[in-house]
Structure formats: C-alpha cells, structure tokens
mmCIF file of N, CA and C in Angstrom:
data_model
loop_
_atom_site.group_PDB
_atom_site.id
_atom_site.type_symbol
_atom_site.label_atom_id
_atom_site.label_comp_id
_atom_site.label_asym_id
_atom_site.label_seq_id
_atom_site.Cartn_x
_atom_site.Cartn_y
_atom_site.Cartn_z
ATOM 1 N N MET H 1 -92.705 -24.548 45.695
ATOM 2 C CA MET H 1 -93.443 -25.695 45.232
ATOM 3 C C MET H 1 -92.571 -26.939 45.406
ATOM 4 N N LEU H 2 -93.104 -27.932 46.049
ATOM 5 C CA LEU H 2 -92.399 -29.182 46.277
ATOM 6 C C LEU H 2 -92.673 -30.136 45.120
ATOM 7 N N VAL H 3 -91.609 -30.625 44.506
ATOM 8 C CA VAL H 3 -91.731 -31.587 43.424
ATOM 9 C C VAL H 3 -91.094 -32.886 43.884
ATOM 10 N N GLU H 4 -91.869 -33.952 43.872
ATOM 11 C CA GLU H 4 -91.361 -35.252 44.301
ATOM 12 C C GLU H 4 -90.896 -36.061 43.097
ATOM 13 N N ASN H 5 -89.826 -36.796 43.291
ATOM 14 C CA ASN H 5 -89.380 -37.730 42.263
ATOM 15 C C ASN H 5 -90.300 -38.936 42.282
ATOM 16 N N PRO H 6 -90.658 -39.441 41.104
ATOM 17 C CA PRO H 6 -91.509 -40.641 41.085
ATOM 18 C C PRO H 6 -90.756 -41.845 41.647
ATOM 19 N N ARG H 7 -91.501 -42.727 42.289
ATOM 20 C CA ARG H 7 -90.906 -43.952 42.817
ATOM 21 C C ARG H 7 -90.577 -44.888 41.658
ATOM 22 N N PRO H 8 -89.524 -45.692 41.775
ATOM 23 C CA PRO H 8 -89.190 -46.653 40.711
ATOM 24 C C PRO H 8 -90.357 -47.563 40.349
ATOM 25 N N LYS H 9 -91.153 -47.972 41.346
ATOM 26 C CA LYS H 9 -92.309 -48.826 41.088
ATOM 27 C C LYS H 9 -93.308 -48.114 40.174
ATOM 28 N N ASP H 10 -93.496 -46.805 40.383
ATOM 29 C CA ASP H 10 -94.417 -46.032 39.548
ATOM 30 C C ASP H 10 -93.885 -45.884 38.124
ATOM 31 N N ILE H 11 -92.589 -45.691 37.988
ATOM 32 C CA ILE H 11 -91.981 -45.565 36.658
ATOM 33 C C ILE H 11 -92.116 -46.880 35.899
ATOM 34 N N LEU H 12 -91.770 -47.981 36.548
ATOM 35 C CA LEU H 12 -91.858 -49.299 35.916
ATOM 36 C C LEU H 12 -93.291 -49.606 35.501
ATOM 37 N N THR H 13 -94.217 -49.440 36.407
ATOM 38 C CA THR H 13 -95.614 -49.744 36.115
ATOM 39 C C THR H 13 -96.154 -48.829 35.026
ATOM 40 N N GLY H 14 -95.831 -47.551 35.087
ATOM 41 C CA GLY H 14 -96.287 -46.613 34.065
ATOM 42 C C GLY H 14 -95.778 -46.971 32.684
ATOM 43 N N THR H 15 -94.538 -47.404 32.591
ATOM 44 C CA THR H 15 -93.949 -47.820 31.314
ATOM 45 C C THR H 15 -94.674 -49.051 30.764
ATOM 46 N N ILE H 16 -94.964 -49.995 31.636
ATOM 47 C CA ILE H 16 -95.670 -51.221 31.221
ATOM 48 C C ILE H 16 -97.078 -50.884 30.745
ATOM 49 N N VAL H 17 -97.800 -50.079 31.508
ATOM 50 C CA VAL H 17 -99.172 -49.718 31.143
ATOM 51 C C VAL H 17 -99.192 -48.956 29.816
ATOM 52 N N ALA H 18 -98.225 -48.070 29.606
ATOM 53 C CA ALA H 18 -98.146 -47.325 28.347
ATOM 54 C C ALA H 18 -97.903 -48.257 27.169
ATOM 55 N N SER H 19 -97.198 -49.339 27.419
ATOM 56 C CA SER H 19 -96.857 -50.283 26.351
ATOM 57 C C SER H 19 -97.974 -51.286 26.063
ATOM 58 N N ILE H 20 -98.585 -51.836 27.104
ATOM 59 C CA ILE H 20 -99.570 -52.904 26.904
ATOM 60 C C ILE H 20 -101.012 -52.430 26.994
ATOM 61 N N GLY H 21 -101.233 -51.248 27.530
ATOM 62 C CA GLY H 21 -102.596 -50.741 27.663
ATOM 63 C C GLY H 21 -103.368 -51.499 28.725
ATOM 64 N N SER H 22 -104.632 -51.764 28.441
ATOM 65 C CA SER H 22 -105.492 -52.398 29.439
ATOM 66 C C SER H 22 -105.780 -53.867 29.152
ATOM 67 N N ARG H 23 -105.084 -54.443 28.153
ATOM 68 C CA ARG H 23 -105.356 -55.851 27.850
ATOM 69 C C ARG H 23 -104.778 -56.745 28.948
ATOM 70 N N PRO H 24 -105.467 -57.805 29.307
ATOM 71 C CA PRO H 24 -104.964 -58.716 30.333
ATOM 72 C C PRO H 24 -103.693 -59.433 29.865
ATOM 73 N N VAL H 25 -102.718 -59.536 30.749
ATOM 74 C CA VAL H 25 -101.441 -60.155 30.397
ATOM 75 C C VAL H 25 -101.087 -61.270 31.364
ATOM 76 N N LYS H 26 -100.346 -62.247 30.829
ATOM 77 C CA LYS H 26 -99.764 -63.310 31.648
ATOM 78 C C LYS H 26 -98.353 -62.855 31.994
ATOM 79 N N VAL H 27 -98.070 -62.773 33.287
ATOM 80 C CA VAL H 27 -96.806 -62.231 33.771
ATOM 81 C C VAL H 27 -95.952 -63.346 34.366
ATOM 82 N N LEU H 28 -94.668 -63.346 34.007
ATOM 83 C CA LEU H 28 -93.665 -64.171 34.680
ATOM 84 C C LEU H 28 -92.755 -63.216 35.424
ATOM 85 N N GLU H 29 -92.686 -63.373 36.718
ATOM 86 C CA GLU H 29 -91.809 -62.546 37.535
ATOM 87 C C GLU H 29 -90.643 -63.409 38.000
ATOM 88 N N ALA H 30 -89.486 -63.157 37.414
ATOM 89 C CA ALA H 30 -88.287 -63.939 37.709
ATOM 90 C C ALA H 30 -87.566 -63.313 38.901
ATOM 91 N N GLY H 31 -87.331 -64.122 39.915
ATOM 92 C CA GLY H 31 -86.695 -63.602 41.118
ATOM 93 C C GLY H 31 -87.648 -62.761 41.941
ATOM 94 N N GLY H 32 -88.934 -62.995 41.753
ATOM 95 C CA GLY H 32 -89.935 -62.203 42.468
ATOM 96 C C GLY H 32 -89.919 -62.437 43.958
ATOM 97 N N GLY H 33 -89.656 -63.661 44.355
ATOM 98 C CA GLY H 33 -89.612 -63.970 45.776
ATOM 99 C C GLY H 33 -90.905 -63.638 46.476
ATOM 100 N N SER H 34 -90.812 -62.826 47.513
ATOM 101 C CA SER H 34 -91.986 -62.540 48.338
ATOM 102 C C SER H 34 -92.629 -61.197 48.037
ATOM 103 N N LYS H 35 -91.969 -60.334 47.274
ATOM 104 C CA LYS H 35 -92.525 -59.013 46.969
ATOM 105 C C LYS H 35 -92.401 -58.732 45.481
ATOM 106 N N THR H 36 -93.358 -57.985 44.967
ATOM 107 C CA THR H 36 -93.325 -57.617 43.558
ATOM 108 C C THR H 36 -92.828 -56.186 43.394
ATOM 109 N N LYS H 37 -92.234 -55.902 42.252
ATOM 110 C CA LYS H 37 -91.807 -54.546 41.908
ATOM 111 C C LYS H 37 -92.899 -53.831 41.118
ATOM 112 N N LEU H 38 -94.022 -54.513 40.882
ATOM 113 C CA LEU H 38 -95.103 -53.957 40.084
ATOM 114 C C LEU H 38 -96.231 -53.437 40.967
ATOM 115 N N ASP H 39 -96.941 -52.437 40.465
ATOM 116 C CA ASP H 39 -98.165 -51.985 41.097
ATOM 117 C C ASP H 39 -99.287 -52.782 40.437
ATOM 118 N N LEU H 40 -99.627 -53.914 41.029
ATOM 119 C CA LEU H 40 -100.566 -54.848 40.413
ATOM 120 C C LEU H 40 -101.977 -54.281 40.277
ATOM 121 N N ALA H 41 -102.302 -53.236 41.010
ATOM 122 C CA ALA H 41 -103.623 -52.619 40.885
ATOM 123 C C ALA H 41 -103.755 -51.838 39.573
ATOM 124 N N ARG H 42 -102.633 -51.480 38.951
ATOM 125 C CA ARG H 42 -102.662 -50.678 37.719
ATOM 126 C C ARG H 42 -102.473 -51.502 36.454
ATOM 127 N N ILE H 43 -102.122 -52.763 36.583
ATOM 128 C CA ILE H 43 -101.867 -53.615 35.418
ATOM 129 C C ILE H 43 -102.966 -54.674 35.348
ATOM 130 N N ALA H 44 -103.495 -54.873 34.157
ATOM 131 C CA ALA H 44 -104.533 -55.901 33.966
ATOM 132 C C ALA H 44 -103.848 -57.258 33.883
ATOM 133 N N VAL H 45 -103.714 -57.907 35.015
ATOM 134 C CA VAL H 45 -103.012 -59.188 35.092
ATOM 135 C C VAL H 45 -104.014 -60.325 34.937
ATOM 136 N N GLU H 46 -103.774 -61.172 33.928
ATOM 137 C CA GLU H 46 -104.570 -62.389 33.775
ATOM 138 C C GLU H 46 -104.098 -63.417 34.793
ATOM 139 N N THR H 47 -102.806 -63.685 34.789
ATOM 140 C CA THR H 47 -102.168 -64.546 35.794
ATOM 141 C C THR H 47 -100.760 -64.026 36.031
ATOM 142 N N ILE H 48 -100.262 -64.276 37.235
ATOM 143 C CA ILE H 48 -98.873 -63.942 37.545
ATOM 144 C C ILE H 48 -98.197 -65.182 38.109
ATOM 145 N N THR H 49 -97.079 -65.523 37.496
ATOM 146 C CA THR H 49 -96.270 -66.666 37.913
ATOM 147 C C THR H 49 -94.945 -66.135 38.416
ATOM 148 N N THR H 50 -94.516 -66.604 39.565
ATOM 149 C CA THR H 50 -93.236 -66.195 40.128
ATOM 150 C C THR H 50 -92.317 -67.402 40.172
ATOM 151 N N ILE H 51 -91.088 -67.210 39.679
ATOM 152 C CA ILE H 51 -90.064 -68.251 39.811
ATOM 153 C C ILE H 51 -88.944 -67.690 40.671
ATOM 154 N N ASP H 52 -88.538 -68.466 41.641
ATOM 155 C CA ASP H 52 -87.449 -68.066 42.528
ATOM 156 C C ASP H 52 -86.723 -69.323 42.983
ATOM 157 N N ILE H 53 -85.449 -69.194 43.196
ATOM 158 C CA ILE H 53 -84.658 -70.338 43.652
ATOM 159 C C ILE H 53 -84.892 -70.621 45.139
ATOM 160 N N SER H 54 -85.388 -69.618 45.862
ATOM 161 C CA SER H 54 -85.573 -69.741 47.309
ATOM 162 C C SER H 54 -86.993 -70.148 47.668
ATOM 163 N N ILE H 55 -87.143 -71.321 48.244
ATOM 164 C CA ILE H 55 -88.450 -71.782 48.711
ATOM 165 C C ILE H 55 -88.944 -70.916 49.861
ATOM 166 N N ASP H 56 -88.026 -70.367 50.661
ATOM 167 C CA ASP H 56 -88.408 -69.489 51.768
ATOM 168 C C ASP H 56 -89.063 -68.214 51.247
ATOM 169 N N GLN H 57 -88.484 -67.621 50.204
ATOM 170 C CA GLN H 57 -89.070 -66.417 49.613
ATOM 171 C C GLN H 57 -90.444 -66.729 49.027
ATOM 172 N N LEU H 58 -90.552 -67.826 48.314
ATOM 173 C CA LEU H 58 -91.831 -68.191 47.700
ATOM 174 C C LEU H 58 -92.914 -68.456 48.746
ATOM 175 N N SER H 59 -92.526 -68.999 49.885
ATOM 176 C CA SER H 59 -93.521 -69.283 50.930
ATOM 177 C C SER H 59 -94.114 -67.996 51.493
ATOM 178 N N ARG H 60 -93.403 -66.879 51.355
ATOM 179 C CA ARG H 60 -93.912 -65.589 51.831
ATOM 180 C C ARG H 60 -94.641 -64.811 50.733
ATOM 181 N N ASN H 61 -94.730 -65.386 49.547
ATOM 182 C CA ASN H 61 -95.385 -64.732 48.416
ATOM 183 C C ASN H 61 -96.894 -64.962 48.507
ATOM 184 N N HIS H 62 -97.653 -63.874 48.559
ATOM 185 C CA HIS H 62 -99.104 -63.976 48.717
ATOM 186 C C HIS H 62 -99.873 -63.415 47.526
ATOM 187 N N TYR H 63 -99.193 -63.090 46.437
ATOM 188 C CA TYR H 63 -99.888 -62.484 45.303
ATOM 189 C C TYR H 63 -99.841 -63.335 44.033
ATOM 190 N N ALA H 64 -98.887 -64.241 43.920
ATOM 191 C CA ALA H 64 -98.724 -65.014 42.684
ATOM 192 C C ALA H 64 -99.811 -66.082 42.550
ATOM 193 N N ASP H 65 -100.290 -66.250 41.324
ATOM 194 C CA ASP H 65 -101.242 -67.330 41.033
ATOM 195 C C ASP H 65 -100.528 -68.673 40.982
ATOM 196 N N HIS H 66 -99.283 -68.643 40.499
ATOM 197 C CA HIS H 66 -98.463 -69.852 40.380
ATOM 198 C C HIS H 66 -97.063 -69.535 40.903
ATOM 199 N N LYS H 67 -96.511 -70.462 41.672
ATOM 200 C CA LYS H 67 -95.162 -70.294 42.213
ATOM 201 C C LYS H 67 -94.306 -71.456 41.738
ATOM 202 N N ILE H 68 -93.120 -71.125 41.254
ATOM 203 C CA ILE H 68 -92.179 -72.151 40.787
ATOM 204 C C ILE H 68 -90.894 -72.006 41.590
ATOM 205 N N GLN H 69 -90.509 -73.061 42.273
ATOM 206 C CA GLN H 69 -89.215 -73.057 42.950
ATOM 207 C C GLN H 69 -88.236 -73.691 41.985
ATOM 208 N N GLY H 70 -87.309 -72.893 41.475
ATOM 209 C CA GLY H 70 -86.360 -73.424 40.514
ATOM 210 C C GLY H 70 -85.391 -72.373 40.014
ATOM 211 N N ASP H 71 -84.465 -72.827 39.205
ATOM 212 C CA ASP H 71 -83.445 -71.984 38.600
ATOM 213 C C ASP H 71 -83.997 -71.377 37.312
ATOM 214 N N LEU H 72 -83.947 -70.096 37.214
ATOM 215 C CA LEU H 72 -84.475 -69.352 36.071
ATOM 216 C C LEU H 72 -83.891 -69.843 34.748
ATOM 217 N N GLU H 73 -82.612 -70.168 34.735
ATOM 218 C CA GLU H 73 -81.944 -70.590 33.498
ATOM 219 C C GLU H 73 -82.225 -72.047 33.131
ATOM 220 N N LEU H 74 -82.485 -72.893 34.106
ATOM 221 C CA LEU H 74 -82.623 -74.325 33.849
ATOM 222 C C LEU H 74 -84.060 -74.809 33.752
ATOM 223 N N TYR H 75 -85.000 -74.038 34.302
ATOM 224 C CA TYR H 75 -86.397 -74.468 34.332
ATOM 225 C C TYR H 75 -86.953 -74.549 32.908
ATOM 226 N N ARG H 76 -87.718 -75.596 32.636
ATOM 227 C CA ARG H 76 -88.338 -75.776 31.318
ATOM 228 C C ARG H 76 -89.778 -75.265 31.391
ATOM 229 N N TYR H 77 -89.985 -74.112 30.795
ATOM 230 C CA TYR H 77 -91.280 -73.431 30.850
ATOM 231 C C TYR H 77 -92.257 -74.067 29.873
ATOM 232 N N SER H 78 -93.460 -74.342 30.340
ATOM 233 C CA SER H 78 -94.490 -74.895 29.462
ATOM 234 C C SER H 78 -95.459 -73.804 29.009
ATOM 235 N N ASP H 79 -95.477 -72.686 29.700
ATOM 236 C CA ASP H 79 -96.357 -71.569 29.366
ATOM 237 C C ASP H 79 -95.603 -70.510 28.577
ATOM 238 N N ARG H 80 -96.368 -69.632 27.948
ATOM 239 C CA ARG H 80 -95.829 -68.433 27.301
ATOM 240 C C ARG H 80 -96.342 -67.242 28.092
ATOM 241 N N TYR H 81 -95.546 -66.180 28.127
ATOM 242 C CA TYR H 81 -95.882 -65.007 28.921
ATOM 243 C C TYR H 81 -95.852 -63.758 28.048
ATOM 244 N N ASP H 82 -96.724 -62.811 28.386
ATOM 245 C CA ASP H 82 -96.768 -61.537 27.682
ATOM 246 C C ASP H 82 -95.756 -60.552 28.256
ATOM 247 N N LEU H 83 -95.457 -60.715 29.518
ATOM 248 C CA LEU H 83 -94.579 -59.786 30.232
ATOM 249 C C LEU H 83 -93.677 -60.588 31.159
ATOM 250 N N VAL H 84 -92.379 -60.345 31.068
ATOM 251 C CA VAL H 84 -91.417 -60.978 31.970
ATOM 252 C C VAL H 84 -90.703 -59.872 32.731
ATOM 253 N N VAL H 85 -90.762 -59.952 34.049
ATOM 254 C CA VAL H 85 -90.120 -58.977 34.913
ATOM 255 C C VAL H 85 -88.989 -59.690 35.641
ATOM 256 N N VAL H 86 -87.797 -59.120 35.582
ATOM 257 C CA VAL H 86 -86.619 -59.719 36.206
ATOM 258 C C VAL H 86 -86.166 -58.807 37.345
ATOM 259 N N ASN H 87 -86.236 -59.326 38.577
ATOM 260 C CA ASN H 87 -85.891 -58.541 39.765
ATOM 261 C C ASN H 87 -84.607 -59.038 40.408
ATOM 262 N N ASP H 88 -83.584 -58.230 40.382
ATOM 263 C CA ASP H 88 -82.343 -58.517 41.120
ATOM 264 C C ASP H 88 -81.785 -59.910 40.837
ATOM 265 N N VAL H 89 -81.791 -60.347 39.583
ATOM 266 C CA VAL H 89 -81.256 -61.662 39.273
ATOM 267 C C VAL H 89 -80.187 -61.643 38.175
ATOM 268 N N LEU H 90 -80.138 -60.604 37.383
ATOM 269 C CA LEU H 90 -79.204 -60.596 36.255
ATOM 270 C C LEU H 90 -77.761 -60.834 36.681
ATOM 271 N N GLU H 91 -77.397 -60.308 37.841
ATOM 272 C CA GLU H 91 -76.027 -60.494 38.318
ATOM 273 C C GLU H 91 -75.733 -61.938 38.712
ATOM 274 N N HIS H 92 -76.763 -62.767 38.848
ATOM 275 C CA HIS H 92 -76.583 -64.170 39.228
ATOM 276 C C HIS H 92 -76.546 -65.127 38.025
ATOM 277 N N LEU H 93 -76.896 -64.610 36.851
ATOM 278 C CA LEU H 93 -76.963 -65.473 35.670
ATOM 279 C C LEU H 93 -75.576 -65.685 35.080
ATOM 280 N N GLY H 94 -75.375 -66.900 34.553
ATOM 281 C CA GLY H 94 -74.070 -67.284 33.995
ATOM 282 C C GLY H 94 -73.950 -66.838 32.632
#
C-alpha cells in the first residue's frame, strides 16, 4: 500500500479550515508576491490582500483583490484581517 505524505499546502489549508470553518475571512498575505501558499478553493475568502516589497512579484499576482507594494513592518494598515499568512519573510524582519 502506497501512503503519500500530505503536501505543505494541504496541511496549512487544512489547519486554517479546521480553525475558521466556513465563515468568510479577510486575508492578509505578507510576502505573498506572485503565488499563494493557500488552497484558495478550500477557504471561504471574503477578500485577499497581498503585501510585498517587490513590485515585480506583485505584477505577476493574479489572485489578490488588493495589492500593496511596501514594507511589511513600516506599512500603516487601515484594514483589519481575520487571517494573516506570512510567506518566507520572517528571516527579513528586524
């Protein structure tokens, strides 16, 4: 019998769905760039906002409702989010 290890994307999404259920959420994806680590078909997303320092990465992003080109630590957020996903950025924070 072949047993496959779950993909990290499936583990992350499954954990989020188990926690928030089916209610629509406002998502902030920090360092999202051009690709998401989430399985957006399984999460009830009200809106998704991506912040990235790279305008090139954001220009290739085709899933975000709102795109912010800026520094995660310095940007002054006017919205509140139900879910914040941080992708490959913690090592860059001061």
